[in-house]
PDB file of C-alpha atoms in Angstrom:
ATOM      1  CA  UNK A 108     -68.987 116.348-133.364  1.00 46.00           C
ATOM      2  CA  UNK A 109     -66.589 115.308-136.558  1.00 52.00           C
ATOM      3  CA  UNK A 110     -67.626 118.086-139.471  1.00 54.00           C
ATOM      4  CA  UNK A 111     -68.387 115.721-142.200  1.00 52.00           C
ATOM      5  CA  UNK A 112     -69.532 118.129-144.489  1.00 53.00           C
ATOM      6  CA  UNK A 113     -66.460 116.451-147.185  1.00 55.00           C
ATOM      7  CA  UNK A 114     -68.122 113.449-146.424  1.00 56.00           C
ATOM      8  CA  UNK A 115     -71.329 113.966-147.227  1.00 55.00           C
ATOM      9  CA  UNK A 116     -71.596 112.567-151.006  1.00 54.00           C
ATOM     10  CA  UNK A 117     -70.236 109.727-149.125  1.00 55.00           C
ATOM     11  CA  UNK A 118     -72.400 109.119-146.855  1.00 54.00           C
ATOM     12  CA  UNK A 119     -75.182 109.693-148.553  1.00 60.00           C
ATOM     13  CA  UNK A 120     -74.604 106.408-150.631  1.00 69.00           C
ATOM     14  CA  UNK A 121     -74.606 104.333-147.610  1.00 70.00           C
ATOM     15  CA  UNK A 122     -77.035 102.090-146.252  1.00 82.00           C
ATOM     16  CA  UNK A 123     -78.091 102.349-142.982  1.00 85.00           C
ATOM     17  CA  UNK A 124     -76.360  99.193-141.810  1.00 85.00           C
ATOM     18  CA  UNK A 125     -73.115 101.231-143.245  1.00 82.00           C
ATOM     19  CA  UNK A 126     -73.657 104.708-142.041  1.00 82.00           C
ATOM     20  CA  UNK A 127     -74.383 102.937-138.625  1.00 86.00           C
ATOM     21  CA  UNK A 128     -71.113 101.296-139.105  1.00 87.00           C
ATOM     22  CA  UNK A 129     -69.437 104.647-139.720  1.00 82.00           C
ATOM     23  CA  UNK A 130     -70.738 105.937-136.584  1.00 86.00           C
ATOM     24  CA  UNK A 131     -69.851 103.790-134.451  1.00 90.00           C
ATOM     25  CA  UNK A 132     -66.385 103.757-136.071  1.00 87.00           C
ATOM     26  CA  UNK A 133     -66.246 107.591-135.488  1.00 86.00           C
ATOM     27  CA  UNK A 134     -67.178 107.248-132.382  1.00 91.00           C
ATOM     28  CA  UNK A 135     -64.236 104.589-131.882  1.00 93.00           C
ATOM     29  CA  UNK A 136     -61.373 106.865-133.236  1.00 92.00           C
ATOM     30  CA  UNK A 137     -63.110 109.758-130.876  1.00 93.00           C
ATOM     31  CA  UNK A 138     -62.412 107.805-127.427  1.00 95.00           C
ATOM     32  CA  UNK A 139     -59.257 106.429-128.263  1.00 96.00           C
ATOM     33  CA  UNK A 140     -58.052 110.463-129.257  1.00 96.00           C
ATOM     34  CA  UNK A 141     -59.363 111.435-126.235  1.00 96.00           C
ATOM     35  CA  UNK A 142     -57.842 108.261-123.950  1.00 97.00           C
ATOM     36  CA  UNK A 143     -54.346 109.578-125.882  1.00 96.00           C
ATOM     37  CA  UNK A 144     -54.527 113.095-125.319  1.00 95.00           C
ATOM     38  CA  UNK A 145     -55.533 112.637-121.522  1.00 96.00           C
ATOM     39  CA  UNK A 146     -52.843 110.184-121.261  1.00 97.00           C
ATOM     40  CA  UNK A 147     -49.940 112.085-122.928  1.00 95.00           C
ATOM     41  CA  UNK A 148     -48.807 109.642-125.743  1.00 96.00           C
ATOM     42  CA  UNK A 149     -49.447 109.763-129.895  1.00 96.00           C
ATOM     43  CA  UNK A 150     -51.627 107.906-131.667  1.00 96.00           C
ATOM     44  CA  UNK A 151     -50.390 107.163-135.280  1.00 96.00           C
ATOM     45  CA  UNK A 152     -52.556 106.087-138.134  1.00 94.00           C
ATOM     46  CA  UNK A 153     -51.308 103.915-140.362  1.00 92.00           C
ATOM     47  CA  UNK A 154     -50.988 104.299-144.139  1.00 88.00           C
ATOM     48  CA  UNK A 155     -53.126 102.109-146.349  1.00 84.00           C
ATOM     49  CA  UNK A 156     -53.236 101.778-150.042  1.00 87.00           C
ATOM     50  CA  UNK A 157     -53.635 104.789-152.206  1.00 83.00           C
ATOM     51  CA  UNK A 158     -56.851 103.716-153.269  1.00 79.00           C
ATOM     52  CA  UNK A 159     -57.987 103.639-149.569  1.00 81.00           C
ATOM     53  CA  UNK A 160     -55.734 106.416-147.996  1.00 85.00           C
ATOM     54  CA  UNK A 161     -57.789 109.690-149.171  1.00 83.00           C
ATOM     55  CA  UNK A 162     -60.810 108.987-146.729  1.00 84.00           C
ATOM     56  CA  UNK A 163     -58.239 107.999-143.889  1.00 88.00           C
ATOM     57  CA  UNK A 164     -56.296 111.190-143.946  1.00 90.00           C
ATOM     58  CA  UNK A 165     -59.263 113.072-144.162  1.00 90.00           C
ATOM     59  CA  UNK A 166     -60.694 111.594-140.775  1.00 91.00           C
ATOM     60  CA  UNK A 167     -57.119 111.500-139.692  1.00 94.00           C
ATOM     61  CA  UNK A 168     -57.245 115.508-140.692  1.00 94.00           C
ATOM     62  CA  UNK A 169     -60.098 116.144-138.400  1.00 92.00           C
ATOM     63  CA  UNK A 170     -59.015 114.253-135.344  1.00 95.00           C
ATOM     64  CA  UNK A 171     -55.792 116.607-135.868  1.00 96.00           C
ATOM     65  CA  UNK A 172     -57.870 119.762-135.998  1.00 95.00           C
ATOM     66  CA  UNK A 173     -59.421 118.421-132.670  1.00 94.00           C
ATOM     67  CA  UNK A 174     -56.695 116.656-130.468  1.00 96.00           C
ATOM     68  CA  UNK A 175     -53.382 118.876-132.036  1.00 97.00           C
ATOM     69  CA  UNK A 176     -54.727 122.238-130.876  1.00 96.00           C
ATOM     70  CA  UNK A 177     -51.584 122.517-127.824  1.00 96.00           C
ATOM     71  CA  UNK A 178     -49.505 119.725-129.284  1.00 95.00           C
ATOM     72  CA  UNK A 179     -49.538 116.985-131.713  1.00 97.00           C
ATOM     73  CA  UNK A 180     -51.677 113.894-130.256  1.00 97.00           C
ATOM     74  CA  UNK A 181     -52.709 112.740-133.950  1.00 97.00           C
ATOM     75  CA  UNK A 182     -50.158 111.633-136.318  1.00 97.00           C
ATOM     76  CA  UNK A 183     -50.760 111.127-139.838  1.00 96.00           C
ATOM     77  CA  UNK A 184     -48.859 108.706-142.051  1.00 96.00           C
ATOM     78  CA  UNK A 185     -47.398 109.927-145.447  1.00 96.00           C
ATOM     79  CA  UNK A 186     -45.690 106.751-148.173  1.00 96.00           C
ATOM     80  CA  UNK A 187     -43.089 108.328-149.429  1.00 97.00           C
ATOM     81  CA  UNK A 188     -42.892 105.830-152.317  1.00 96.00           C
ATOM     82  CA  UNK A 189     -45.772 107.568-154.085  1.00 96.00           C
ATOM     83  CA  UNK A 190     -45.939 110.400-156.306  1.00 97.00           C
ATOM     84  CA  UNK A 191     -47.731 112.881-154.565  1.00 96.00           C
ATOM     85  CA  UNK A 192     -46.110 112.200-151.095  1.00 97.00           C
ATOM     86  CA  UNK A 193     -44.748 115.681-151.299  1.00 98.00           C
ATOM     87  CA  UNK A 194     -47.807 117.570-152.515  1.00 97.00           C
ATOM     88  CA  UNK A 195     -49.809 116.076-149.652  1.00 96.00           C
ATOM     89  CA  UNK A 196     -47.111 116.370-147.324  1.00 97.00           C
ATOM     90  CA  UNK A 197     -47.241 120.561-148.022  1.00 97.00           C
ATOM     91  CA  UNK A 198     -50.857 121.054-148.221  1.00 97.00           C
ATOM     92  CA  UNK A 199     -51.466 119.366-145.205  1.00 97.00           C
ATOM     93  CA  UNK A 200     -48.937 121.520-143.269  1.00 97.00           C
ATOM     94  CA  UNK A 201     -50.438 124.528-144.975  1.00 97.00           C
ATOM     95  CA  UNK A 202     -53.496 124.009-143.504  1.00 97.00           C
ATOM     96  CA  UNK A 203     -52.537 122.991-140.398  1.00 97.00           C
ATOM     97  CA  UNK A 204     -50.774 126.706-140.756  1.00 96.00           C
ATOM     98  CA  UNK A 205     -53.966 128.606-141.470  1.00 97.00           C
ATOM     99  CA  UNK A 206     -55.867 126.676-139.285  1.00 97.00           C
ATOM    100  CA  UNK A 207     -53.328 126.943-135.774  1.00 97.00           C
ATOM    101  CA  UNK A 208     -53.281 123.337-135.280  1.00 97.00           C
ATOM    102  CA  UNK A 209     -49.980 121.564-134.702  1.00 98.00           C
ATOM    103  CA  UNK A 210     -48.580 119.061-137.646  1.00 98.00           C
ATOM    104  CA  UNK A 211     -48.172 115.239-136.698  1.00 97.00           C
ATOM    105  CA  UNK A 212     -46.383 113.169-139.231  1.00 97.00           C
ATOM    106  CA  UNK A 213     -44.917 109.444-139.473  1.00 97.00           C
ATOM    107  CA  UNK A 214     -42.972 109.088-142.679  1.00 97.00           C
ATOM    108  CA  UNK A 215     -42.392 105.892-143.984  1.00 96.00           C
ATOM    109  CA  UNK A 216     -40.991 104.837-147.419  1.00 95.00           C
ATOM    110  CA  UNK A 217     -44.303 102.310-148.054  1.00 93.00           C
ATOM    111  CA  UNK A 218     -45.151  98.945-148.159  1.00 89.00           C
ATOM    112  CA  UNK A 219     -47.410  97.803-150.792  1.00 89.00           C
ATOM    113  CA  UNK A 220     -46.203  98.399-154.376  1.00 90.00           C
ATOM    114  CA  UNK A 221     -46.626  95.253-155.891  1.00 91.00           C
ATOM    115  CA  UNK A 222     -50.534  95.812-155.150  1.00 92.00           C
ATOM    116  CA  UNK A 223     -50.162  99.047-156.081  1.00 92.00           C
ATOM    117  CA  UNK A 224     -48.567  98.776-159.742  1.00 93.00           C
ATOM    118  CA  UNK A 225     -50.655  95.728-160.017  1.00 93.00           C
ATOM    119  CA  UNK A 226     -53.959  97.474-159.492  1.00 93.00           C
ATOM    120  CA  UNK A 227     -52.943 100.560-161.659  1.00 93.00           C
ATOM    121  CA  UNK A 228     -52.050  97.895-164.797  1.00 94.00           C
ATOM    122  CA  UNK A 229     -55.316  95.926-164.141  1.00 94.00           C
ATOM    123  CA  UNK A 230     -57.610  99.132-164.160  1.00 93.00           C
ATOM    124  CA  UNK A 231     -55.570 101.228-166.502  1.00 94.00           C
ATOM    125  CA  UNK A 232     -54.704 104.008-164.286  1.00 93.00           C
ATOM    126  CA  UNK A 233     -50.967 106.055-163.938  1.00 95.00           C
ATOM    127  CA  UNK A 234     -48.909 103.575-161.625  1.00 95.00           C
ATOM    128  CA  UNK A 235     -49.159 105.913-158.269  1.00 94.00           C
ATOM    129  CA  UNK A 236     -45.579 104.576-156.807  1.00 95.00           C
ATOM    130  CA  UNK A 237     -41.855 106.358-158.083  1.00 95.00           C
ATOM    131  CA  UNK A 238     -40.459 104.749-160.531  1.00 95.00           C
ATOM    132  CA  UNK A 239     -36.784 103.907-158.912  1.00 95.00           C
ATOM    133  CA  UNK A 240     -35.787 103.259-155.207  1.00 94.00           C
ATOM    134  CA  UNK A 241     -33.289 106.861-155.843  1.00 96.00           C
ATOM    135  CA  UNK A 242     -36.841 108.775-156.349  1.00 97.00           C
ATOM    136  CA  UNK A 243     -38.126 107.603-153.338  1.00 96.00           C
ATOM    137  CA  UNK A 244     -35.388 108.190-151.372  1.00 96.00           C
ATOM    138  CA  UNK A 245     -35.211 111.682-152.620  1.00 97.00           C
ATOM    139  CA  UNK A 246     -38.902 111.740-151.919  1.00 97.00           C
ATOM    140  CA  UNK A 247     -38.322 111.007-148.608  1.00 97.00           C
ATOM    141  CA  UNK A 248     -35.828 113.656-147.896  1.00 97.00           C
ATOM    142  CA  UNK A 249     -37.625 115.942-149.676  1.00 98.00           C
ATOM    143  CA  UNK A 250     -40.738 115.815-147.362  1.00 98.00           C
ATOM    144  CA  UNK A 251     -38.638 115.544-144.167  1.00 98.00           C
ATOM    145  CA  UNK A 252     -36.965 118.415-144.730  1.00 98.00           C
ATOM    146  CA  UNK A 253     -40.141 120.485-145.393  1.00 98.00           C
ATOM    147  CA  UNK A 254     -41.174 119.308-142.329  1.00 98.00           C
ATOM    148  CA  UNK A 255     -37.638 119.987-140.685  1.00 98.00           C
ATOM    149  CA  UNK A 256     -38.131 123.271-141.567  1.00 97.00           C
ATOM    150  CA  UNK A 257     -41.560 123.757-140.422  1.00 97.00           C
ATOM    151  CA  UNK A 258     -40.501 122.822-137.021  1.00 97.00           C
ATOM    152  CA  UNK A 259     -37.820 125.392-137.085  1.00 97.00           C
ATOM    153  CA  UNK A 260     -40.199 127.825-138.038  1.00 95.00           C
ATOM    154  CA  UNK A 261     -42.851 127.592-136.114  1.00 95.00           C
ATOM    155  CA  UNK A 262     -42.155 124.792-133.469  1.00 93.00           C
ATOM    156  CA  UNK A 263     -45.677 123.475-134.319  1.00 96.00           C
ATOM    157  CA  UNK A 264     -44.804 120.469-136.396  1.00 97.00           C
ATOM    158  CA  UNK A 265     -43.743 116.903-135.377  1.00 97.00           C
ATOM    159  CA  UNK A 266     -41.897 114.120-137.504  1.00 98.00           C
ATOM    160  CA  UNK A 267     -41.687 110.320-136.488  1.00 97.00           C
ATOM    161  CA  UNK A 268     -38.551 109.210-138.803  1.00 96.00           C
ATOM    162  CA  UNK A 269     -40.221 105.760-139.455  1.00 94.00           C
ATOM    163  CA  UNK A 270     -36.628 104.419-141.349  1.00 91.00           C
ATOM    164  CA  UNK A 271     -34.308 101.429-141.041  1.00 87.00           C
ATOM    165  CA  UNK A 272     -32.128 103.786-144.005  1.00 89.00           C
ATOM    166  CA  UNK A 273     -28.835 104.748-142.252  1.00 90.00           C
ATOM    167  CA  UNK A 274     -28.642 107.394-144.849  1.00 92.00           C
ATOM    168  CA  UNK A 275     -32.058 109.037-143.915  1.00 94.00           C
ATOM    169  CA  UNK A 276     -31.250 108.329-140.077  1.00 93.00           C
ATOM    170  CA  UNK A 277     -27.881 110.234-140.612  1.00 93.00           C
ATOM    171  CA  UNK A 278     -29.765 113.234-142.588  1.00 95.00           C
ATOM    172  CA  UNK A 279     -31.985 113.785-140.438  1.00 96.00           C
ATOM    173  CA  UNK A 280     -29.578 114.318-137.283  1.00 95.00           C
ATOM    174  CA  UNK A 281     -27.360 116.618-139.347  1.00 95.00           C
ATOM    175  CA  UNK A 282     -30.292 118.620-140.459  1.00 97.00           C
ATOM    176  CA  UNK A 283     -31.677 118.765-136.767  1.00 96.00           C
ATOM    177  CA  UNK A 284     -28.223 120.604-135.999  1.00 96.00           C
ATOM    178  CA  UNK A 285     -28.407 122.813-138.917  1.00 97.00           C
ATOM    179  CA  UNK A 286     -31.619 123.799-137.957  1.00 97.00           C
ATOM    180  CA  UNK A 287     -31.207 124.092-134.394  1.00 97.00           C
ATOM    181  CA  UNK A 288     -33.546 121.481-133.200  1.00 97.00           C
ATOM    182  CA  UNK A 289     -32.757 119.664-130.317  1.00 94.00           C
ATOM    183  CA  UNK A 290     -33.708 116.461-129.193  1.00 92.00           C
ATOM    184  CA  UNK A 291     -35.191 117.219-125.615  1.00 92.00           C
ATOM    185  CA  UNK A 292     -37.424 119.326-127.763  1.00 94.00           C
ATOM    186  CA  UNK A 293     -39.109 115.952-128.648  1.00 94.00           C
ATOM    187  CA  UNK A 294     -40.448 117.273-132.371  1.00 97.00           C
ATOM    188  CA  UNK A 295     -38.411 114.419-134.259  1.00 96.00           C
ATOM    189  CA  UNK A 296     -38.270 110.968-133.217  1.00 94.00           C
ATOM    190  CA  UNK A 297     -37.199 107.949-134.878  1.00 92.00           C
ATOM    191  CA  UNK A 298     -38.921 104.514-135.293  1.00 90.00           C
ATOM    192  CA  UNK A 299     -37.546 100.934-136.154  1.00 79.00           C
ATOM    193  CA  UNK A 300     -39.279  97.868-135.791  1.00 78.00           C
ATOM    194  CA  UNK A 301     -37.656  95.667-132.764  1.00 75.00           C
ATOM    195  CA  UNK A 302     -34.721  94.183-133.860  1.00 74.00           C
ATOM    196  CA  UNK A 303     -34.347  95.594-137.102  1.00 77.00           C
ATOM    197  CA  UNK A 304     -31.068  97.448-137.411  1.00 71.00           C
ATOM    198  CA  UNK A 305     -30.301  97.688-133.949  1.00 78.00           C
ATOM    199  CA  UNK A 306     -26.834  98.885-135.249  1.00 77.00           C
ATOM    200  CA  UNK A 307     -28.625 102.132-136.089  1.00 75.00           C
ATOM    201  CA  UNK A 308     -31.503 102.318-133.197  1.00 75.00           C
ATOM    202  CA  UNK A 309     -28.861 101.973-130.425  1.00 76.00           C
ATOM    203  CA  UNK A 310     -26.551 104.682-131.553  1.00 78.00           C
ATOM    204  CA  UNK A 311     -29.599 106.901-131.983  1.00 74.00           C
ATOM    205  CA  UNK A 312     -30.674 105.841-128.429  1.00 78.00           C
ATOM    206  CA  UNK A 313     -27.416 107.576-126.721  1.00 77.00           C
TER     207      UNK A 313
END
């Protein structure tokens, strides 16, 4: 069963009706792990808002320390547009390091800032999101190469390149070669939504 010792202050502020809920929700994310694992594809949890996205990664983190023991099942999702993508990006490989569990990442760039720097004026709180489209971009390199490298080093890492950026499409493959990492290997595959720069996903594609 899920160690939920993190989650205990949680929980114990929950009424029945909600720890039920949680449960049952548990219980959910269990058989679908379980259905992908037995039937060889990922499963890849979306990124929410900052101010929801700690307790998702960490049940995210344990389904990984279940279903990524031989390969990575469980993908996490990482917003590059925020501050801290980076810092979460490395401790999160760290452990998955110490613990022998292998690394499943989607990066994306992010998709709700407006809420985001709305929320942090309203309640009075450091705006969470980089201040300039350049930072984020660098942000985004910045983690996918960590994670470039991690599969070089220990082949125990994977990276879905979620990205309609040429720029990041075109880093990526020339980092790949640098590093020796080649595409039958299946560590590092990229992800557009249908019809959405098909001038980059059908190059890619050959």
């Amino acid at each position: 069963s899920f160690q939920t010792g993190q989650l205990e202050p949680l929980l114990s502020r929950f009424t029945e009706e909600e720890d039920l809920q949680m449960k049952r929700m548990l219980q959910r994310m269990d058989v679908l792990a379980k259905r992908a694992a037995e039937s060889g594809v990922r499963l890849m949890v979306d990124a929410e808002q900052s101010y929801f996205q700690p307790a998702i990664s960490r049940l995210t983190l344990e389904m990984q320390r279940r279903f990524n023991r031989d390969r990575a099942v469980i993908f996490n999702t990482y917003q590059c547009y925020l501050k801290e993508a980076y810092d979460n990006v490395t401790v999160d490989v760290e452990l998955s390091r110490r613990e022998g569990w292998h690394f499943g990442t989607k990066l994306v760039r992010g998709a709700y800032m407006e809420q985001e720097r709305n929320r942090a004026a309203q309640i009075g709180y450091e705006d969470p999101i980089n201040p300039t489209y350049e930072k984020t971009n660098e942000m985004y390199h910045r983690c996918l190469d960590y994670i470039l490298e991690e599969i070089k080093h220990s082949r125990k890492a994977s990276v879905m390149v979620a990205s309609h950026n040429e720029d990041s499409v075109k880093f990526t493959l020339r980092r790949m070669m640098e590093l020796g990492i080649h595409p039958s290997e299946k560590k590092v595959s990229f992800g557009q939504l249908l019809g959405m720069c098909d001038q980059i996903t059908f190059p890619l594609g050959e």
